[in-house]
mmCIF file of C-alpha atoms in Angstrom:
data_model
loop_
_atom_site.group_PDB
_atom_site.id
_atom_site.type_symbol
_atom_site.label_atom_id
_atom_site.label_comp_id
_atom_site.label_asym_id
_atom_site.label_seq_id
_atom_site.Cartn_x
_atom_site.Cartn_y
_atom_site.Cartn_z
ATOM 1 C CA MET A 210 -0.108 -0.035 0.226
ATOM 2 C CA ALA A 211 3.326 2.862 0.740
ATOM 3 C CA GLU A 212 3.929 1.926 -2.576
ATOM 4 C CA VAL A 213 1.531 2.441 -4.472
ATOM 5 C CA LEU A 214 1.373 6.030 -3.091
ATOM 6 C CA PHE A 215 4.249 6.933 -3.369
ATOM 7 C CA PHE A 216 3.961 6.001 -6.754
ATOM 8 C CA LEU A 217 0.904 8.079 -7.065
ATOM 9 C CA ALA A 218 1.858 10.691 -5.284
ATOM 10 C CA ALA A 219 4.781 10.872 -7.727
ATOM 11 C CA ILE A 220 3.183 11.071 -10.646
ATOM 12 C CA GLY A 221 0.654 14.135 -9.409
ATOM 13 C CA VAL A 222 4.432 15.615 -7.759
ATOM 14 C CA VAL A 223 5.941 15.323 -11.438
ATOM 15 C CA GLY A 224 2.726 15.699 -13.522
ATOM 16 C CA GLY A 225 1.340 18.610 -11.129
ATOM 17 C CA ALA A 226 5.566 20.364 -11.332
ATOM 18 C CA ILE A 227 5.349 19.976 -15.501
ATOM 19 C CA GLY A 228 1.942 21.974 -15.434
ATOM 20 C CA VAL A 229 3.073 25.185 -14.220
ATOM 21 C CA VAL A 230 5.294 24.995 -16.433
ATOM 22 C CA VAL A 231 4.078 23.943 -19.304
ATOM 23 C CA LEU A 232 0.707 25.422 -18.844
ATOM 24 C CA ARG A 233 0.109 29.099 -20.572
ATOM 25 C CA ASN A 234 -2.779 30.789 -18.238
ATOM 26 C CA PRO A 235 -1.675 31.537 -14.681
ATOM 27 C CA PHE A 236 -5.356 30.004 -12.937
ATOM 28 C CA TYR A 237 -4.087 26.762 -14.077
ATOM 29 C CA THR A 238 -0.513 27.625 -13.810
ATOM 30 C CA VAL A 239 -1.651 28.012 -9.917
ATOM 31 C CA LEU A 240 -4.479 24.977 -9.898
ATOM 32 C CA ALA A 241 -1.326 22.840 -10.999
ATOM 33 C CA LEU A 242 0.451 24.121 -8.136
ATOM 34 C CA VAL A 243 -1.967 23.396 -5.922
ATOM 35 C CA VAL A 244 -1.661 19.774 -7.214
ATOM 36 C CA HIS A 245 1.891 19.971 -6.961
ATOM 37 C CA LEU A 246 2.317 21.076 -3.330
ATOM 38 C CA LEU A 247 -0.640 18.091 -2.424
ATOM 39 C CA SER A 248 1.238 15.363 -3.906
ATOM 40 C CA LEU A 249 3.796 16.677 -1.905
ATOM 41 C CA ALA A 250 2.236 15.826 1.795
ATOM 42 C CA ALA A 251 1.664 12.672 0.547
ATOM 43 C CA LEU A 252 4.733 11.343 -0.175
ATOM 44 C CA PHE A 253 5.105 12.801 3.459
ATOM 45 C CA LEU A 254 3.109 10.387 5.255
ATOM 46 C CA THR A 255 4.802 7.917 2.764
ATOM 47 C CA LEU A 256 7.888 9.232 5.313
ATOM 48 C CA ARG A 257 6.170 8.759 8.520
ATOM 49 C CA ALA A 258 6.219 12.905 8.856
ATOM 50 C CA GLU A 259 2.506 13.588 9.365
ATOM 51 C CA PHE A 260 2.888 17.117 11.008
ATOM 52 C CA ILE A 261 4.905 18.214 8.488
ATOM 53 C CA ALA A 262 2.262 17.350 5.984
ATOM 54 C CA ALA A 263 -0.221 18.282 7.644
ATOM 55 C CA ALA A 264 1.388 21.904 7.593
ATOM 56 C CA GLN A 265 1.836 21.501 3.590
ATOM 57 C CA VAL A 266 -1.523 20.968 2.731
ATOM 58 C CA VAL A 267 -2.723 23.442 5.546
ATOM 59 C CA VAL A 268 0.056 26.722 5.002
ATOM 60 C CA TYR A 269 1.116 25.666 0.860
ATOM 61 C CA ALA A 270 -1.874 23.746 -0.303
ATOM 62 C CA GLY A 271 -3.807 25.876 2.068
ATOM 63 C CA ALA A 272 -3.174 29.682 2.395
ATOM 64 C CA VAL A 273 -0.590 30.845 0.446
ATOM 65 C CA MET A 274 -2.552 29.494 -2.071
ATOM 66 C CA VAL A 275 -5.378 31.619 -1.712
ATOM 67 C CA LEU A 276 -3.062 34.763 -2.103
ATOM 68 C CA TYR A 277 -2.137 33.073 -5.723
ATOM 69 C CA VAL A 278 -5.556 32.849 -7.284
ATOM 70 C CA PHE A 279 -5.926 36.273 -4.950
ATOM 71 C CA VAL A 280 -2.987 37.185 -6.951
ATOM 72 C CA VAL A 281 -4.188 36.417 -9.786
ATOM 73 C CA ALA A 282 -7.381 37.450 -10.332
ATOM 74 C CA TYR A 283 -6.408 41.027 -8.984
ATOM 75 C CA VAL A 284 -4.128 41.862 -11.970
ATOM 76 C CA GLY A 285 -6.048 39.541 -14.683
ATOM 77 C CA GLY A 286 -5.754 36.042 -16.075
ATOM 78 C CA GLY A 287 -4.943 36.411 -19.164
ATOM 79 C CA GLU A 288 -1.586 34.389 -21.261
ATOM 80 C CA ALA A 289 1.278 36.688 -20.997
ATOM 81 C CA ALA A 290 1.305 38.712 -23.791
ATOM 82 C CA THR A 291 5.276 37.885 -24.704
ATOM 83 C CA GLY A 292 6.890 38.926 -28.295
ATOM 84 C CA SER A 293 7.224 35.483 -30.515
ATOM 85 C CA GLY A 294 10.742 36.635 -31.145
ATOM 86 C CA GLN A 295 11.223 36.912 -27.184
ATOM 87 C CA ALA A 296 9.222 33.291 -26.426
ATOM 88 C CA SER A 297 11.419 31.801 -29.378
ATOM 89 C CA GLU A 298 14.337 32.511 -27.499
ATOM 90 C CA LEU A 299 12.639 31.348 -24.051
ATOM 91 C CA ARG A 300 11.486 27.815 -25.028
ATOM 92 C CA VAL A 301 15.305 27.456 -27.178
ATOM 93 C CA LEU A 302 17.177 28.489 -23.481
ATOM 94 C CA ALA A 303 14.158 26.052 -22.299
ATOM 95 C CA VAL A 304 15.096 23.411 -23.899
ATOM 96 C CA LEU A 305 18.827 23.001 -23.134
ATOM 97 C CA PHE A 306 19.212 23.632 -20.087
ATOM 98 C CA ALA A 307 16.567 20.899 -19.627
ATOM 99 C CA GLY A 308 18.935 19.044 -21.635
ATOM 100 C CA ALA A 309 21.762 19.718 -19.434
ATOM 101 C CA LEU A 310 20.011 18.465 -16.571
ATOM 102 C CA PHE A 311 19.154 15.574 -18.295
ATOM 103 C CA VAL A 312 22.794 14.647 -19.233
ATOM 104 C CA CYS A 313 23.999 15.314 -15.739
ATOM 105 C CA LEU A 314 21.000 13.200 -14.024
ATOM 106 C CA CYS A 315 22.553 9.920 -16.470
ATOM 107 C CA ILE A 316 25.736 10.359 -15.556
ATOM 108 C CA ALA A 317 25.095 10.419 -11.620
ATOM 109 C CA THR A 318 23.392 7.328 -12.222
ATOM 110 C CA LEU A 319 24.846 6.159 -14.874
ATOM 111 C CA GLY A 320 28.121 6.519 -12.768
ATOM 112 C CA SER A 321 26.929 5.103 -10.147
ATOM 113 C CA GLY A 322 26.496 1.525 -10.983
ATOM 114 C CA LEU A 323 22.660 1.638 -10.405
ATOM 115 C CA GLN A 324 23.552 0.062 -6.338
ATOM 116 C CA ALA A 325 21.015 0.481 -4.560
ATOM 117 C CA LEU A 326 21.802 2.199 -0.662
ATOM 118 C CA GLY A 327 22.566 0.007 2.225
ATOM 119 C CA THR A 328 20.289 0.837 4.570
ATOM 120 C CA GLU A 329 22.269 0.650 7.532
ATOM 121 C CA GLY A 330 21.767 2.582 10.497
ATOM 122 C CA ALA A 331 18.515 4.293 8.143
ATOM 123 C CA GLU A 332 16.181 3.547 11.630
ATOM 124 C CA VAL A 333 14.079 6.255 13.490
ATOM 125 C CA GLY A 334 14.263 6.790 16.286
ATOM 126 C CA ALA A 335 11.538 6.770 18.416
ATOM 127 C CA GLY A 336 9.770 10.112 18.406
ATOM 128 C CA TYR A 337 11.133 11.945 15.857
ATOM 129 C CA GLY A 338 8.957 14.651 13.458
ATOM 130 C CA THR A 339 6.744 14.107 16.457
ATOM 131 C CA PRO A 340 4.596 17.417 17.237
ATOM 132 C CA GLN A 341 5.948 17.856 20.510
ATOM 133 C CA GLN A 342 9.682 17.240 19.179
ATOM 134 C CA ILE A 343 9.497 19.891 16.786
ATOM 135 C CA GLY A 344 7.510 22.260 19.153
ATOM 136 C CA ASP A 345 10.027 21.728 21.746
ATOM 137 C CA LEU A 346 13.133 22.828 18.818
ATOM 138 C CA LEU A 347 11.013 26.262 17.698
ATOM 139 C CA LEU A 348 10.397 27.360 21.204
ATOM 140 C CA GLY A 349 14.368 25.495 22.756
ATOM 141 C CA ARG A 350 16.969 25.481 20.567
ATOM 142 C CA PHE A 351 15.449 27.399 17.788
ATOM 143 C CA LEU A 352 13.498 30.526 18.640
ATOM 144 C CA LEU A 353 15.457 33.512 17.569
ATOM 145 C CA PRO A 354 15.301 32.097 14.118
ATOM 146 C CA PHE A 355 11.457 31.766 15.215
ATOM 147 C CA GLU A 356 10.631 35.365 16.420
ATOM 148 C CA LEU A 357 12.167 36.500 13.135
ATOM 149 C CA ALA A 358 10.581 34.784 11.131
ATOM 150 C CA SER A 359 7.587 35.974 12.144
ATOM 151 C CA TYR A 360 8.429 39.783 12.272
ATOM 152 C CA LEU A 361 10.125 38.885 8.837
ATOM 153 C CA LEU A 362 6.320 38.231 7.773
ATOM 154 C CA LEU A 363 4.736 40.852 10.037
ATOM 155 C CA LEU A 364 6.801 43.294 8.715
ATOM 156 C CA ALA A 365 6.234 41.983 4.662
ATOM 157 C CA ALA A 366 2.326 42.365 5.611
ATOM 158 C CA VAL A 367 2.412 45.952 7.242
ATOM 159 C CA GLY A 368 4.524 46.905 4.039
ATOM 160 C CA ALA A 369 1.439 45.170 1.057
ATOM 161 C CA VAL A 370 -1.250 47.252 3.669
ATOM 162 C CA VAL A 371 1.285 51.200 2.961
ATOM 163 C CA LEU A 372 1.598 49.974 -0.295
ATOM 164 C CA ALA A 373 -2.680 49.453 -0.750
ATOM 165 C CA SER A 374 -3.822 53.224 0.951
ATOM 166 C CA ARG A 375 -0.608 55.017 -1.587
ATOM 167 C CA ARG A 376 -2.029 53.006 -4.649
ATOM 168 C CA ARG A 377 -5.837 54.526 -3.102
ATOM 169 C CA GLY A 378 -4.608 58.080 -3.786
ATOM 170 C CA VAL A 379 -3.859 57.650 -7.439
ATOM 171 C CA GLY A 380 -4.109 61.447 -8.823
ATOM 172 C CA GLU A 381 -6.167 61.274 -12.659
ATOM 173 C CA GLY A 382 -5.183 59.285 -15.525
ATOM 174 C CA ALA A 383 -3.660 57.182 -13.437
ATOM 175 C CA GLU A 384 -5.757 52.793 -13.676
ATOM 176 C CA PRO A 385 -8.295 52.340 -11.749
ATOM 177 C CA VAL A 386 -8.195 50.325 -8.250
ATOM 178 C CA ILE A 387 -9.650 47.274 -8.237
ATOM 179 C CA SER A 388 -11.529 46.346 -4.937
ATOM 180 C CA VAL A 389 -12.590 42.996 -4.066
ATOM 181 C CA ALA A 390 -16.035 43.186 -4.285
ATOM 182 C CA GLN A 391 -15.826 43.732 -7.262
ATOM 183 C CA LEU A 392 -13.690 40.626 -8.151
ATOM 184 C CA LEU A 393 -15.836 38.415 -6.230
ATOM 185 C CA ARG A 394 -18.512 40.301 -8.802
ATOM 186 C CA PRO A 395 -20.611 36.952 -10.939
ATOM 187 C CA ARG A 396 -18.464 36.538 -14.487
ATOM 188 C CA GLY A 397 -18.678 39.736 -16.692
ATOM 189 C CA THR A 398 -18.260 42.550 -14.151
ATOM 190 C CA GLY A 399 -14.386 41.719 -14.329
ATOM 191 C CA THR A 400 -13.380 39.993 -11.184
ATOM 192 C CA MET A 401 -12.171 36.257 -10.945
ATOM 193 C CA ALA A 402 -14.334 34.382 -13.590
ATOM 194 C CA GLU A 403 -12.656 36.512 -16.345
ATOM 195 C CA ALA A 404 -8.571 34.539 -14.691
ATOM 196 C CA VAL A 405 -10.153 31.290 -16.078
ATOM 197 C CA SER A 406 -11.034 33.405 -19.300
ATOM 198 C CA GLY A 407 -8.319 34.745 -20.044
ATOM 199 C CA LEU A 408 -9.658 38.553 -19.917
ATOM 200 C CA PRO A 409 -8.634 41.339 -17.247
ATOM 201 C CA ALA A 410 -10.503 42.319 -14.504
ATOM 202 C CA ALA A 411 -9.427 45.893 -15.310
ATOM 203 C CA GLN A 412 -9.820 45.638 -19.394
ATOM 204 C CA ALA A 413 -13.426 44.103 -18.158
ATOM 205 C CA THR A 414 -14.509 46.670 -15.721
ATOM 206 C CA GLY A 415 -13.573 49.848 -18.434
ATOM 207 C CA ASP A 416 -15.492 48.158 -21.128
ATOM 208 C CA ARG A 417 -18.798 47.535 -18.621
ATOM 209 C CA ASP A 418 -18.761 51.539 -18.151
ATOM 210 C CA GLU A 419 -18.572 52.040 -21.257
ATOM 211 C CA ARG A 420 -21.531 50.879 -22.227
ATOM 212 C CA GLU A 421 -23.526 51.692 -19.477
ATOM 213 C CA ALA A 422 -22.205 55.275 -20.479
ATOM 214 C CA ARG A 423 -23.239 54.749 -23.761
ATOM 215 C CA GLU A 424 -26.827 52.861 -23.143
ATOM 216 C CA ARG A 425 -27.116 56.477 -21.013
ATOM 217 C CA GLY A 426 -27.061 58.701 -23.785
ATOM 218 C CA ASP A 427 -29.210 56.778 -26.618
ATOM 219 C CA GLN A 428 -31.467 57.225 -23.462
ATOM 220 C CA GLY A 429 -31.352 60.760 -22.704
ATOM 221 C CA LYS A 430 -31.161 61.436 -27.397
ATOM 222 C CA GLU A 431 -34.292 59.191 -27.024
ATOM 223 C CA ARG A 432 -35.592 61.729 -24.890
ATOM 224 C CA ASP A 433 -35.081 64.474 -26.772
ATOM 225 C CA ASP A 434 -36.607 62.951 -29.699
ATOM 226 C CA ASP A 435 -39.811 62.621 -27.600
ATOM 227 C CA ALA A 436 -40.313 66.662 -26.551
ATOM 228 C CA ASP A 437 -39.217 67.493 -29.652
ATOM 229 C CA ASP A 438 -42.160 64.713 -31.425
ATOM 230 C CA ASP A 439 -44.995 66.417 -27.902
ATOM 231 C CA ARG A 440 -44.299 70.019 -28.544
ATOM 232 C CA PRO A 441 -46.535 72.314 -30.429
ATOM 233 C CA ARG A 442 -46.068 73.207 -33.814
ATOM 234 C CA VAL A 443 -47.072 77.251 -34.904
ATOM 235 C CA ASP A 444 -48.416 77.239 -38.324
ATOM 236 C CA HIS A 445 -45.807 80.165 -39.203
ATOM 237 C CA GLY A 446 -47.941 80.993 -42.340
ATOM 238 C CA ALA A 447 -52.217 81.068 -40.833
ATOM 239 C CA SER A 448 -50.490 83.667 -38.417
ATOM 240 C CA ASP A 449 -49.102 86.233 -41.344
ATOM 241 C CA ARG A 450 -52.251 85.274 -42.994
ATOM 242 C CA GLY A 451 -54.217 86.681 -39.711
ATOM 243 C CA GLY A 452 -51.250 90.374 -39.914
ATOM 244 C CA SER A 453 -52.267 90.367 -43.625
#
């Protein structure tokens, strides 16, 4: 059973990583990354590291990926607009890098003679990797690095709030700021649904405003025409005959 879980998780890890690199839509790329991270959590379970597997799901596949989804929805989910020349150069570099990596792996594998490594001394001690032992290490031996990491996350959160508050006060002519409420509206109103369809949310919002302005202009023109039709007409010929 453990071997089957290992191979299924390995297929998910490799397939998710390939999807992150190959897929062009950022929204689908995020979904492929979620599959990759969940498969890594399954691999940690096969290694009897339950705490690390749970942290992998809660932190990376949960909170971090939700943040990625909101970022993709905020900036728009269209395909990357790259020129044909630049895209071809990047493909050539990617192929060369992948080929060099494959050659290095072949040399390392064939050079070892495909010999299995010994398992002497590989037994896991009792309580190794348990939440209790990890908590003792984080709040004891590694307390200072743990606190520094928490302060770093706090600074990142404060910086995000400062940048968002500065962007609210941009002058006229700048791009409009799209709120989270606008991102969560139904499809066709500049929301996260455009991340799936490939249409940027800002573009959808601008198109909607332009369409509403055009409809208001047409309605105003129709009211003016109706007012002209209802206005009483003066017969200038009759008035001239009466004066004569």
